[in-house]
Amino acid sequence: MSETFTVKDVAEHNTVDNGLYIIIDSNVYSMASFVDDHPGGSKILKRVGGKDATQQFWKYHNESVLKKYSDKLKVGTLKEEAKL
């Protein structure tokens, strides 16, 4: 069962030691186990750790990449937060 995260929850996972979570299209992925295998290098994943990486992801990837890794890396979804 996947969890629901707030933006603040994701922001707390901004290093490999903390899980290195990223957001792509309101889904939360843990990149800690993938960071060393990322074809583009670990530096970019570490830079977007704890943040919404949707724009950067879609700039360099297509939907087949997300489908390929989603089951392995997705840990939950982003909780809708009230806007003031």
PDB file of N, CA, C and O in Angstrom:
ATOM      1  N   MET A   1       0.843  -1.190   0.000  1.00  0.00           N
ATOM      2  CA  MET A   1       0.000   0.000   0.000  1.00  0.00           C
ATOM      3  C   MET A   1       0.880   1.243   0.000  1.00  0.00           C
ATOM      4  O   MET A   1       1.817   1.344   0.777  1.00  0.00           O
ATOM      5  N   SER A   2       0.598   2.184  -0.863  1.00  0.00           N
ATOM      6  CA  SER A   2       1.423   3.380  -0.931  1.00  0.00           C
ATOM      7  C   SER A   2       0.947   4.415   0.083  1.00  0.00           C
ATOM      8  O   SER A   2      -0.200   4.438   0.480  1.00  0.00           O
ATOM      9  N   GLU A   3       1.862   5.248   0.463  1.00  0.00           N
ATOM     10  CA  GLU A   3       1.589   6.289   1.445  1.00  0.00           C
ATOM     11  C   GLU A   3       1.193   7.585   0.756  1.00  0.00           C
ATOM     12  O   GLU A   3       1.403   7.749  -0.434  1.00  0.00           O
ATOM     13  N   THR A   4       0.677   8.501   1.557  1.00  0.00           N
ATOM     14  CA  THR A   4       0.383   9.846   1.090  1.00  0.00           C
ATOM     15  C   THR A   4       1.338  10.798   1.793  1.00  0.00           C
ATOM     16  O   THR A   4       1.493  10.728   3.013  1.00  0.00           O
ATOM     17  N   PHE A   5       1.974  11.671   1.035  1.00  0.00           N
ATOM     18  CA  PHE A   5       2.977  12.579   1.559  1.00  0.00           C
ATOM     19  C   PHE A   5       2.568  14.025   1.324  1.00  0.00           C
ATOM     20  O   PHE A   5       1.909  14.331   0.333  1.00  0.00           O
ATOM     21  N   THR A   6       3.014  14.897   2.213  1.00  0.00           N
ATOM     22  CA  THR A   6       2.888  16.332   1.982  1.00  0.00           C
ATOM     23  C   THR A   6       4.181  16.794   1.325  1.00  0.00           C
ATOM     24  O   THR A   6       5.188  16.070   1.320  1.00  0.00           O
ATOM     25  N   VAL A   7       4.165  18.000   0.791  1.00  0.00           N
ATOM     26  CA  VAL A   7       5.378  18.576   0.211  1.00  0.00           C
ATOM     27  C   VAL A   7       6.463  18.648   1.284  1.00  0.00           C
ATOM     28  O   VAL A   7       7.637  18.388   1.022  1.00  0.00           O
ATOM     29  N   LYS A   8       6.070  18.972   2.508  1.00  0.00           N
ATOM     30  CA  LYS A   8       7.026  19.049   3.618  1.00  0.00           C
ATOM     31  C   LYS A   8       7.641  17.679   3.900  1.00  0.00           C
ATOM     32  O   LYS A   8       8.838  17.578   4.157  1.00  0.00           O
ATOM     33  N   ASP A   9       6.833  16.609   3.870  1.00  0.00           N
ATOM     34  CA  ASP A   9       7.351  15.252   4.080  1.00  0.00           C
ATOM     35  C   ASP A   9       8.431  14.932   3.044  1.00  0.00           C
ATOM     36  O   ASP A   9       9.490  14.401   3.372  1.00  0.00           O
ATOM     37  N   VAL A  10       8.142  15.237   1.801  1.00  0.00           N
ATOM     38  CA  VAL A  10       9.086  14.954   0.717  1.00  0.00           C
ATOM     39  C   VAL A  10      10.364  15.768   0.906  1.00  0.00           C
ATOM     40  O   VAL A  10      11.469  15.261   0.733  1.00  0.00           O
ATOM     41  N   ALA A  11      10.221  17.029   1.291  1.00  0.00           N
ATOM     42  CA  ALA A  11      11.377  17.907   1.483  1.00  0.00           C
ATOM     43  C   ALA A  11      12.333  17.374   2.552  1.00  0.00           C
ATOM     44  O   ALA A  11      13.540  17.604   2.483  1.00  0.00           O
ATOM     45  N   GLU A  12      11.806  16.627   3.513  1.00  0.00           N
ATOM     46  CA  GLU A  12      12.651  16.049   4.567  1.00  0.00           C
ATOM     47  C   GLU A  12      13.489  14.880   4.057  1.00  0.00           C
ATOM     48  O   GLU A  12      14.439  14.472   4.706  1.00  0.00           O
ATOM     49  N   HIS A  13      13.141  14.359   2.903  1.00  0.00           N
ATOM     50  CA  HIS A  13      13.870  13.236   2.301  1.00  0.00           C
ATOM     51  C   HIS A  13      14.731  13.749   1.140  1.00  0.00           C
ATOM     52  O   HIS A  13      14.589  13.332   0.000  1.00  0.00           O
ATOM     53  N   ASN A  14      15.641  14.669   1.462  1.00  0.00           N
ATOM     54  CA  ASN A  14      16.409  15.339   0.422  1.00  0.00           C
ATOM     55  C   ASN A  14      17.847  14.839   0.279  1.00  0.00           C
ATOM     56  O   ASN A  14      18.639  15.429  -0.445  1.00  0.00           O
ATOM     57  N   THR A  15      18.179  13.748   0.956  1.00  0.00           N
ATOM     58  CA  THR A  15      19.501  13.143   0.822  1.00  0.00           C
ATOM     59  C   THR A  15      19.341  11.634   0.666  1.00  0.00           C
ATOM     60  O   THR A  15      18.280  11.079   0.984  1.00  0.00           O
ATOM     61  N   VAL A  16      20.384  10.978   0.206  1.00  0.00           N
ATOM     62  CA  VAL A  16      20.345   9.521   0.048  1.00  0.00           C
ATOM     63  C   VAL A  16      20.076   8.862   1.395  1.00  0.00           C
ATOM     64  O   VAL A  16      19.284   7.922   1.499  1.00  0.00           O
ATOM     65  N   ASP A  17      20.700   9.359   2.445  1.00  0.00           N
ATOM     66  CA  ASP A  17      20.504   8.791   3.785  1.00  0.00           C
ATOM     67  C   ASP A  17      19.062   8.922   4.272  1.00  0.00           C
ATOM     68  O   ASP A  17      18.597   8.101   5.053  1.00  0.00           O
ATOM     69  N   ASN A  18      18.357   9.941   3.798  1.00  0.00           N
ATOM     70  CA  ASN A  18      16.962  10.164   4.196  1.00  0.00           C
ATOM     71  C   ASN A  18      15.958   9.589   3.203  1.00  0.00           C
ATOM     72  O   ASN A  18      14.769   9.810   3.338  1.00  0.00           O
ATOM     73  N   GLY A  19      16.419   8.895   2.184  1.00  0.00           N
ATOM     74  CA  GLY A  19      15.520   8.267   1.220  1.00  0.00           C
ATOM     75  C   GLY A  19      15.523   8.884  -0.160  1.00  0.00           C
ATOM     76  O   GLY A  19      15.102   8.265  -1.112  1.00  0.00           O
ATOM     77  N   LEU A  20      15.973  10.130  -0.273  1.00  0.00           N
ATOM     78  CA  LEU A  20      16.054  10.861  -1.542  1.00  0.00           C
ATOM     79  C   LEU A  20      14.769  10.753  -2.350  1.00  0.00           C
ATOM     80  O   LEU A  20      14.697  10.135  -3.393  1.00  0.00           O
ATOM     81  N   TYR A  21      13.718  11.362  -1.826  1.00  0.00           N
ATOM     82  CA  TYR A  21      12.426  11.350  -2.502  1.00  0.00           C
ATOM     83  C   TYR A  21      12.361  12.472  -3.529  1.00  0.00           C
ATOM     84  O   TYR A  21      12.905  13.562  -3.320  1.00  0.00           O
ATOM     85  N   ILE A  22      11.669  12.197  -4.628  1.00  0.00           N
ATOM     86  CA  ILE A  22      11.357  13.237  -5.605  1.00  0.00           C
ATOM     87  C   ILE A  22       9.883  13.105  -5.975  1.00  0.00           C
ATOM     88  O   ILE A  22       9.282  12.047  -5.796  1.00  0.00           O
ATOM     89  N   ILE A  23       9.336  14.186  -6.480  1.00  0.00           N
ATOM     90  CA  ILE A  23       7.946  14.208  -6.929  1.00  0.00           C
ATOM     91  C   ILE A  23       7.948  14.304  -8.449  1.00  0.00           C
ATOM     92  O   ILE A  23       8.657  15.134  -9.027  1.00  0.00           O
ATOM     93  N   ILE A  24       7.143  13.437  -9.082  1.00  0.00           N
ATOM     94  CA  ILE A  24       6.898  13.521 -10.520  1.00  0.00           C
ATOM     95  C   ILE A  24       5.393  13.365 -10.703  1.00  0.00           C
ATOM     96  O   ILE A  24       4.830  12.327 -10.355  1.00  0.00           O
ATOM     97  N   ASP A  25       4.765  14.402 -11.226  1.00  0.00           N
ATOM     98  CA  ASP A  25       3.321  14.381 -11.471  1.00  0.00           C
ATOM     99  C   ASP A  25       2.518  13.920 -10.253  1.00  0.00           C
ATOM    100  O   ASP A  25       1.682  13.027 -10.351  1.00  0.00           O
ATOM    101  N   SER A  26       2.778  14.487  -9.110  1.00  0.00           N
ATOM    102  CA  SER A  26       2.064  14.202  -7.857  1.00  0.00           C
ATOM    103  C   SER A  26       2.286  12.792  -7.308  1.00  0.00           C
ATOM    104  O   SER A  26       1.584  12.357  -6.406  1.00  0.00           O
ATOM    105  N   ASN A  27       3.255  12.082  -7.846  1.00  0.00           N
ATOM    106  CA  ASN A  27       3.660  10.789  -7.294  1.00  0.00           C
ATOM    107  C   ASN A  27       5.027  10.954  -6.648  1.00  0.00           C
ATOM    108  O   ASN A  27       5.844  11.752  -7.110  1.00  0.00           O
ATOM    109  N   VAL A  28       5.263  10.200  -5.585  1.00  0.00           N
ATOM    110  CA  VAL A  28       6.510  10.309  -4.832  1.00  0.00           C
ATOM    111  C   VAL A  28       7.341   9.056  -5.073  1.00  0.00           C
ATOM    112  O   VAL A  28       6.842   7.936  -4.942  1.00  0.00           O
ATOM    113  N   TYR A  29       8.606   9.280  -5.410  1.00  0.00           N
ATOM    114  CA  TYR A  29       9.530   8.182  -5.713  1.00  0.00           C
ATOM    115  C   TYR A  29      10.749   8.274  -4.810  1.00  0.00           C
ATOM    116  O   TYR A  29      11.281   9.359  -4.576  1.00  0.00           O
ATOM    117  N   SER A  30      11.211   7.125  -4.326  1.00  0.00           N
ATOM    118  CA  SER A  30      12.446   7.060  -3.557  1.00  0.00           C
ATOM    119  C   SER A  30      13.577   6.699  -4.505  1.00  0.00           C
ATOM    120  O   SER A  30      13.595   5.608  -5.084  1.00  0.00           O
ATOM    121  N   MET A  31      14.522   7.596  -4.655  1.00  0.00           N
ATOM    122  CA  MET A  31      15.612   7.395  -5.599  1.00  0.00           C
ATOM    123  C   MET A  31      16.891   6.884  -4.934  1.00  0.00           C
ATOM    124  O   MET A  31      17.892   6.685  -5.602  1.00  0.00           O
ATOM    125  N   ALA A  32      16.858   6.644  -3.634  1.00  0.00           N
ATOM    126  CA  ALA A  32      18.068   6.256  -2.897  1.00  0.00           C
ATOM    127  C   ALA A  32      18.717   4.996  -3.460  1.00  0.00           C
ATOM    128  O   ALA A  32      19.938   4.926  -3.580  1.00  0.00           O
ATOM    129  N   SER A  33      17.913   4.013  -3.832  1.00  0.00           N
ATOM    130  CA  SER A  33      18.482   2.758  -4.337  1.00  0.00           C
ATOM    131  C   SER A  33      18.858   2.851  -5.814  1.00  0.00           C
ATOM    132  O   SER A  33      19.527   1.972  -6.337  1.00  0.00           O
ATOM    133  N   PHE A  34      18.445   3.911  -6.480  1.00  0.00           N
ATOM    134  CA  PHE A  34      18.673   4.065  -7.918  1.00  0.00           C
ATOM    135  C   PHE A  34      19.728   5.111  -8.245  1.00  0.00           C
ATOM    136  O   PHE A  34      20.230   5.168  -9.367  1.00  0.00           O
ATOM    137  N   VAL A  35      20.088   5.908  -7.268  1.00  0.00           N
ATOM    138  CA  VAL A  35      20.941   7.077  -7.522  1.00  0.00           C
ATOM    139  C   VAL A  35      22.261   6.699  -8.207  1.00  0.00           C
ATOM    140  O   VAL A  35      22.708   7.405  -9.115  1.00  0.00           O
ATOM    141  N   ASP A  36      22.883   5.616  -7.828  1.00  0.00           N
ATOM    142  CA  ASP A  36      24.153   5.224  -8.442  1.00  0.00           C
ATOM    143  C   ASP A  36      23.970   4.569  -9.805  1.00  0.00           C
ATOM    144  O   ASP A  36      24.928   4.455 -10.570  1.00  0.00           O
ATOM    145  N   ASP A  37      22.755   4.123 -10.130  1.00  0.00           N
ATOM    146  CA  ASP A  37      22.477   3.475 -11.412  1.00  0.00           C
ATOM    147  C   ASP A  37      21.881   4.430 -12.443  1.00  0.00           C
ATOM    148  O   ASP A  37      21.701   4.051 -13.597  1.00  0.00           O
ATOM    149  N   HIS A  38      21.568   5.644 -12.043  1.00  0.00           N
ATOM    150  CA  HIS A  38      20.931   6.602 -12.947  1.00  0.00           C
ATOM    151  C   HIS A  38      21.868   6.904 -14.121  1.00  0.00           C
ATOM    152  O   HIS A  38      23.002   7.330 -13.907  1.00  0.00           O
ATOM    153  N   PRO A  39      21.404   6.666 -15.352  1.00  0.00           N
ATOM    154  CA  PRO A  39      22.264   6.889 -16.523  1.00  0.00           C
ATOM    155  C   PRO A  39      22.786   8.324 -16.646  1.00  0.00           C
ATOM    156  O   PRO A  39      23.870   8.539 -17.186  1.00  0.00           O
ATOM    157  N   GLY A  40      22.052   9.278 -16.135  1.00  0.00           N
ATOM    158  CA  GLY A  40      22.482  10.674 -16.183  1.00  0.00           C
ATOM    159  C   GLY A  40      23.401  11.062 -15.034  1.00  0.00           C
ATOM    160  O   GLY A  40      23.793  12.216 -14.914  1.00  0.00           O
ATOM    161  N   GLY A  41      23.719  10.119 -14.179  1.00  0.00           N
ATOM    162  CA  GLY A  41      24.593  10.378 -13.034  1.00  0.00           C
ATOM    163  C   GLY A  41      23.815  10.691 -11.774  1.00  0.00           C
ATOM    164  O   GLY A  41      22.631  11.038 -11.818  1.00  0.00           O
ATOM    165  N   SER A  42      24.466  10.554 -10.654  1.00  0.00           N
ATOM    166  CA  SER A  42      23.818  10.763  -9.363  1.00  0.00           C
ATOM    167  C   SER A  42      23.626  12.241  -9.030  1.00  0.00           C
ATOM    168  O   SER A  42      22.724  12.605  -8.281  1.00  0.00           O
ATOM    169  N   LYS A  43      24.448  13.094  -9.608  1.00  0.00           N
ATOM    170  CA  LYS A  43      24.434  14.513  -9.265  1.00  0.00           C
ATOM    171  C   LYS A  43      23.067  15.161  -9.481  1.00  0.00           C
ATOM    172  O   LYS A  43      22.572  15.897  -8.630  1.00  0.00           O
ATOM    173  N   ILE A  44      22.423  14.858 -10.605  1.00  0.00           N
ATOM    174  CA  ILE A  44      21.132  15.475 -10.901  1.00  0.00           C
ATOM    175  C   ILE A  44      20.060  15.002  -9.927  1.00  0.00           C
ATOM    176  O   ILE A  44      19.227  15.781  -9.481  1.00  0.00           O
ATOM    177  N   LEU A  45      20.078  13.715  -9.578  1.00  0.00           N
ATOM    178  CA  LEU A  45      19.074  13.222  -8.620  1.00  0.00           C
ATOM    179  C   LEU A  45      19.282  13.847  -7.250  1.00  0.00           C
ATOM    180  O   LEU A  45      18.313  14.189  -6.571  1.00  0.00           O
ATOM    181  N   LYS A  46      20.519  14.003  -6.851  1.00  0.00           N
ATOM    182  CA  LYS A  46      20.802  14.626  -5.557  1.00  0.00           C
ATOM    183  C   LYS A  46      20.375  16.089  -5.556  1.00  0.00           C
ATOM    184  O   LYS A  46      19.946  16.615  -4.540  1.00  0.00           O
ATOM    185  N   ARG A  47      20.461  16.744  -6.702  1.00  0.00           N
ATOM    186  CA  ARG A  47      20.092  18.152  -6.813  1.00  0.00           C
ATOM    187  C   ARG A  47      18.581  18.352  -6.674  1.00  0.00           C
ATOM    188  O   ARG A  47      18.126  19.363  -6.144  1.00  0.00           O
ATOM    189  N   VAL A  48      17.796  17.384  -7.154  1.00  0.00           N
ATOM    190  CA  VAL A  48      16.341  17.526  -7.084  1.00  0.00           C
ATOM    191  C   VAL A  48      15.727  16.764  -5.915  1.00  0.00           C
ATOM    192  O   VAL A  48      14.518  16.747  -5.748  1.00  0.00           O
ATOM    193  N   GLY A  49      16.550  16.141  -5.112  1.00  0.00           N
ATOM    194  CA  GLY A  49      16.055  15.400  -3.957  1.00  0.00           C
ATOM    195  C   GLY A  49      15.225  16.271  -3.033  1.00  0.00           C
ATOM    196  O   GLY A  49      15.602  17.396  -2.719  1.00  0.00           O
ATOM    197  N   GLY A  50      14.058  15.755  -2.632  1.00  0.00           N
ATOM    198  CA  GLY A  50      13.170  16.494  -1.743  1.00  0.00           C
ATOM    199  C   GLY A  50      12.305  17.517  -2.450  1.00  0.00           C
ATOM    200  O   GLY A  50      11.596  18.272  -1.801  1.00  0.00           O
ATOM    201  N   LYS A  51      12.351  17.528  -3.788  1.00  0.00           N
ATOM    202  CA  LYS A  51      11.637  18.557  -4.549  1.00  0.00           C
ATOM    203  C   LYS A  51      10.755  17.935  -5.624  1.00  0.00           C
ATOM    204  O   LYS A  51      10.844  16.755  -5.922  1.00  0.00           O
ATOM    205  N   ASP A  52       9.957  18.801  -6.237  1.00  0.00           N
ATOM    206  CA  ASP A  52       9.164  18.402  -7.397  1.00  0.00           C
ATOM    207  C   ASP A  52      10.084  18.441  -8.614  1.00  0.00           C
ATOM    208  O   ASP A  52      10.573  19.493  -9.006  1.00  0.00           O
ATOM    209  N   ALA A  53      10.325  17.282  -9.195  1.00  0.00           N
ATOM    210  CA  ALA A  53      11.230  17.157 -10.339  1.00  0.00           C
ATOM    211  C   ALA A  53      10.469  16.911 -11.640  1.00  0.00           C
ATOM    212  O   ALA A  53      11.053  16.485 -12.635  1.00  0.00           O
ATOM    213  N   THR A  54       9.178  17.202 -11.635  1.00  0.00           N
ATOM    214  CA  THR A  54       8.338  16.914 -12.802  1.00  0.00           C
ATOM    215  C   THR A  54       8.888  17.561 -14.072  1.00  0.00           C
ATOM    216  O   THR A  54       9.056  16.896 -15.094  1.00  0.00           O
ATOM    217  N   GLN A  55       9.149  18.838 -14.018  1.00  0.00           N
ATOM    218  CA  GLN A  55       9.601  19.563 -15.212  1.00  0.00           C
ATOM    219  C   GLN A  55      10.928  19.011 -15.719  1.00  0.00           C
ATOM    220  O   GLN A  55      11.088  18.770 -16.918  1.00  0.00           O
ATOM    221  N   GLN A  56      11.883  18.772 -14.822  1.00  0.00           N
ATOM    222  CA  GLN A  56      13.185  18.243 -15.227  1.00  0.00           C
ATOM    223  C   GLN A  56      13.052  16.832 -15.785  1.00  0.00           C
ATOM    224  O   GLN A  56      13.709  16.475 -16.756  1.00  0.00           O
ATOM    225  N   PHE A  57      12.192  16.021 -15.157  1.00  0.00           N
ATOM    226  CA  PHE A  57      12.013  14.645 -15.606  1.00  0.00           C
ATOM    227  C   PHE A  57      11.501  14.607 -17.042  1.00  0.00           C
ATOM    228  O   PHE A  57      12.066  13.937 -17.904  1.00  0.00           O
ATOM    229  N   TRP A  58      10.420  15.315 -17.304  1.00  0.00           N
ATOM    230  CA  TRP A  58       9.803  15.261 -18.637  1.00  0.00           C
ATOM    231  C   TRP A  58      10.657  15.924 -19.714  1.00  0.00           C
ATOM    232  O   TRP A  58      10.510  15.627 -20.897  1.00  0.00           O
ATOM    233  N   LYS A  59      11.567  16.766 -19.313  1.00  0.00           N
ATOM    234  CA  LYS A  59      12.475  17.389 -20.273  1.00  0.00           C
ATOM    235  C   LYS A  59      13.416  16.346 -20.896  1.00  0.00           C
ATOM    236  O   LYS A  59      13.803  16.461 -22.057  1.00  0.00           O
ATOM    237  N   TYR A  60      13.770  15.313 -20.122  1.00  0.00           N
ATOM    238  CA  TYR A  60      14.764  14.348 -20.578  1.00  0.00           C
ATOM    239  C   TYR A  60      14.253  12.915 -20.734  1.00  0.00           C
ATOM    240  O   TYR A  60      14.985  12.055 -21.189  1.00  0.00           O
ATOM    241  N   HIS A  61      13.024  12.647 -20.317  1.00  0.00           N
ATOM    242  CA  HIS A  61      12.494  11.284 -20.341  1.00  0.00           C
ATOM    243  C   HIS A  61      11.129  11.233 -21.021  1.00  0.00           C
ATOM    244  O   HIS A  61      10.451  12.237 -21.106  1.00  0.00           O
ATOM    245  N   ASN A  62      10.741  10.018 -21.427  1.00  0.00           N
ATOM    246  CA  ASN A  62       9.384   9.835 -21.934  1.00  0.00           C
ATOM    247  C   ASN A  62       8.641   8.889 -20.991  1.00  0.00           C
ATOM    248  O   ASN A  62       9.206   8.391 -20.020  1.00  0.00           O
ATOM    249  N   GLU A  63       7.378   8.657 -21.287  1.00  0.00           N
ATOM    250  CA  GLU A  63       6.532   7.884 -20.375  1.00  0.00           C
ATOM    251  C   GLU A  63       7.014   6.450 -20.167  1.00  0.00           C
ATOM    252  O   GLU A  63       6.793   5.859 -19.118  1.00  0.00           O
ATOM    253  N   SER A  64       7.696   5.873 -21.145  1.00  0.00           N
ATOM    254  CA  SER A  64       8.167   4.494 -21.005  1.00  0.00           C
ATOM    255  C   SER A  64       9.188   4.359 -19.866  1.00  0.00           C
ATOM    256  O   SER A  64       9.240   3.324 -19.201  1.00  0.00           O
ATOM    257  N   VAL A  65       9.959   5.391 -19.626  1.00  0.00           N
ATOM    258  CA  VAL A  65      10.933   5.365 -18.526  1.00  0.00           C
ATOM    259  C   VAL A  65      10.202   5.322 -17.193  1.00  0.00           C
ATOM    260  O   VAL A  65      10.541   4.537 -16.304  1.00  0.00           O
ATOM    261  N   LEU A  66       9.180   6.127 -17.060  1.00  0.00           N
ATOM    262  CA  LEU A  66       8.396   6.152 -15.827  1.00  0.00           C
ATOM    263  C   LEU A  66       7.705   4.811 -15.596  1.00  0.00           C
ATOM    264  O   LEU A  66       7.720   4.285 -14.482  1.00  0.00           O
ATOM    265  N   LYS A  67       7.142   4.242 -16.635  1.00  0.00           N
ATOM    266  CA  LYS A  67       6.488   2.934 -16.514  1.00  0.00           C
ATOM    267  C   LYS A  67       7.488   1.855 -16.116  1.00  0.00           C
ATOM    268  O   LYS A  67       7.181   0.977 -15.310  1.00  0.00           O
ATOM    269  N   LYS A  68       8.675   1.909 -16.672  1.00  0.00           N
ATOM    270  CA  LYS A  68       9.698   0.891 -16.405  1.00  0.00           C
ATOM    271  C   LYS A  68      10.108   0.866 -14.934  1.00  0.00           C
ATOM    272  O   LYS A  68      10.300  -0.193 -14.352  1.00  0.00           O
ATOM    273  N   TYR A  69      10.241   2.030 -14.321  1.00  0.00           N
ATOM    274  CA  TYR A  69      10.772   2.106 -12.963  1.00  0.00           C
ATOM    275  C   TYR A  69       9.731   2.376 -11.877  1.00  0.00           C
ATOM    276  O   TYR A  69      10.042   2.292 -10.693  1.00  0.00           O
ATOM    277  N   SER A  70       8.524   2.706 -12.259  1.00  0.00           N
ATOM    278  CA  SER A  70       7.509   3.114 -11.291  1.00  0.00           C
ATOM    279  C   SER A  70       7.243   2.077 -10.198  1.00  0.00           C
ATOM    280  O   SER A  70       7.208   2.418  -9.013  1.00  0.00           O
ATOM    281  N   ASP A  71       7.051   0.835 -10.581  1.00  0.00           N
ATOM    282  CA  ASP A  71       6.744  -0.199  -9.579  1.00  0.00           C
ATOM    283  C   ASP A  71       7.856  -0.352  -8.551  1.00  0.00           C
ATOM    284  O   ASP A  71       7.596  -0.607  -7.375  1.00  0.00           O
ATOM    285  N   LYS A  72       9.069  -0.180  -8.981  1.00  0.00           N
ATOM    286  CA  LYS A  72      10.231  -0.357  -8.097  1.00  0.00           C
ATOM    287  C   LYS A  72      10.485   0.865  -7.206  1.00  0.00           C
ATOM    288  O   LYS A  72      10.892   0.723  -6.051  1.00  0.00           O
ATOM    289  N   LEU A  73      10.226   2.061  -7.729  1.00  0.00           N
ATOM    290  CA  LEU A  73      10.646   3.274  -7.029  1.00  0.00           C
ATOM    291  C   LEU A  73       9.521   4.094  -6.390  1.00  0.00           C
ATOM    292  O   LEU A  73       9.779   4.899  -5.500  1.00  0.00           O
ATOM    293  N   LYS A  74       8.289   3.893  -6.817  1.00  0.00           N
ATOM    294  CA  LYS A  74       7.190   4.705  -6.280  1.00  0.00           C
ATOM    295  C   LYS A  74       6.875   4.285  -4.852  1.00  0.00           C
ATOM    296  O   LYS A  74       6.694   3.114  -4.557  1.00  0.00           O
ATOM    297  N   VAL A  75       6.827   5.286  -3.960  1.00  0.00           N
ATOM    298  CA  VAL A  75       6.523   5.017  -2.551  1.00  0.00           C
ATOM    299  C   VAL A  75       5.199   5.627  -2.119  1.00  0.00           C
ATOM    300  O   VAL A  75       4.718   5.351  -1.021  1.00  0.00           O
ATOM    301  N   GLY A  76       4.605   6.455  -2.964  1.00  0.00           N
ATOM    302  CA  GLY A  76       3.327   7.036  -2.597  1.00  0.00           C
ATOM    303  C   GLY A  76       2.905   8.160  -3.518  1.00  0.00           C
ATOM    304  O   GLY A  76       3.431   8.325  -4.611  1.00  0.00           O
ATOM    305  N   THR A  77       1.944   8.931  -3.023  1.00  0.00           N
ATOM    306  CA  THR A  77       1.406  10.053  -3.782  1.00  0.00           C
ATOM    307  C   THR A  77       1.459  11.316  -2.935  1.00  0.00           C
ATOM    308  O   THR A  77       1.590  11.257  -1.717  1.00  0.00           O
ATOM    309  N   LEU A  78       1.340  12.427  -3.605  1.00  0.00           N
ATOM    310  CA  LEU A  78       1.363  13.716  -2.935  1.00  0.00           C
ATOM    311  C   LEU A  78      -0.038  14.067  -2.467  1.00  0.00           C
ATOM    312  O   LEU A  78      -1.004  13.978  -3.219  1.00  0.00           O
ATOM    313  N   LYS A  79      -0.155  14.467  -1.222  1.00  0.00           N
ATOM    314  CA  LYS A  79      -1.436  14.860  -0.635  1.00  0.00           C
ATOM    315  C   LYS A  79      -1.800  16.262  -1.145  1.00  0.00           C
ATOM    316  O   LYS A  79      -0.963  17.153  -1.179  1.00  0.00           O
ATOM    317  N   GLU A  80      -3.040  16.395  -1.545  1.00  0.00           N
ATOM    318  CA  GLU A  80      -3.517  17.729  -1.946  1.00  0.00           C
ATOM    319  C   GLU A  80      -3.584  18.599  -0.708  1.00  0.00           C
ATOM    320  O   GLU A  80      -4.156  18.208   0.301  1.00  0.00           O
ATOM    321  N   GLU A  81      -2.978  19.768  -0.807  1.00  0.00           N
ATOM    322  CA  GLU A  81      -2.970  20.667   0.330  1.00  0.00           C
ATOM    323  C   GLU A  81      -3.839  21.877   0.033  1.00  0.00           C
ATOM    324  O   GLU A  81      -3.914  22.320  -1.106  1.00  0.00           O
ATOM    325  N   ALA A  82      -4.474  22.376   1.043  1.00  0.00           N
ATOM    326  CA  ALA A  82      -5.330  23.553   0.892  1.00  0.00           C
ATOM    327  C   ALA A  82      -4.482  24.764   0.509  1.00  0.00           C
ATOM    328  O   ALA A  82      -3.409  24.973   1.060  1.00  0.00           O
ATOM    329  N   LYS A  83      -4.966  25.518  -0.457  1.00  0.00           N
ATOM    330  CA  LYS A  83      -4.264  26.727  -0.875  1.00  0.00           C
ATOM    331  C   LYS A  83      -4.927  27.920  -0.225  1.00  0.00           C
ATOM    332  O   LYS A  83      -6.147  28.055  -0.248  1.00  0.00           O
ATOM    333  N   LEU A  84      -4.111  28.765   0.345  1.00  0.00           N
ATOM    334  CA  LEU A  84      -4.651  29.948   1.042  1.00  0.00           C
ATOM    335  C   LEU A  84      -4.754  31.134   0.122  1.00  0.00           C
ATOM    336  O   LEU A  84      -4.035  31.330  -0.759  1.00  0.00           O
TER     337      LEU A  84
END
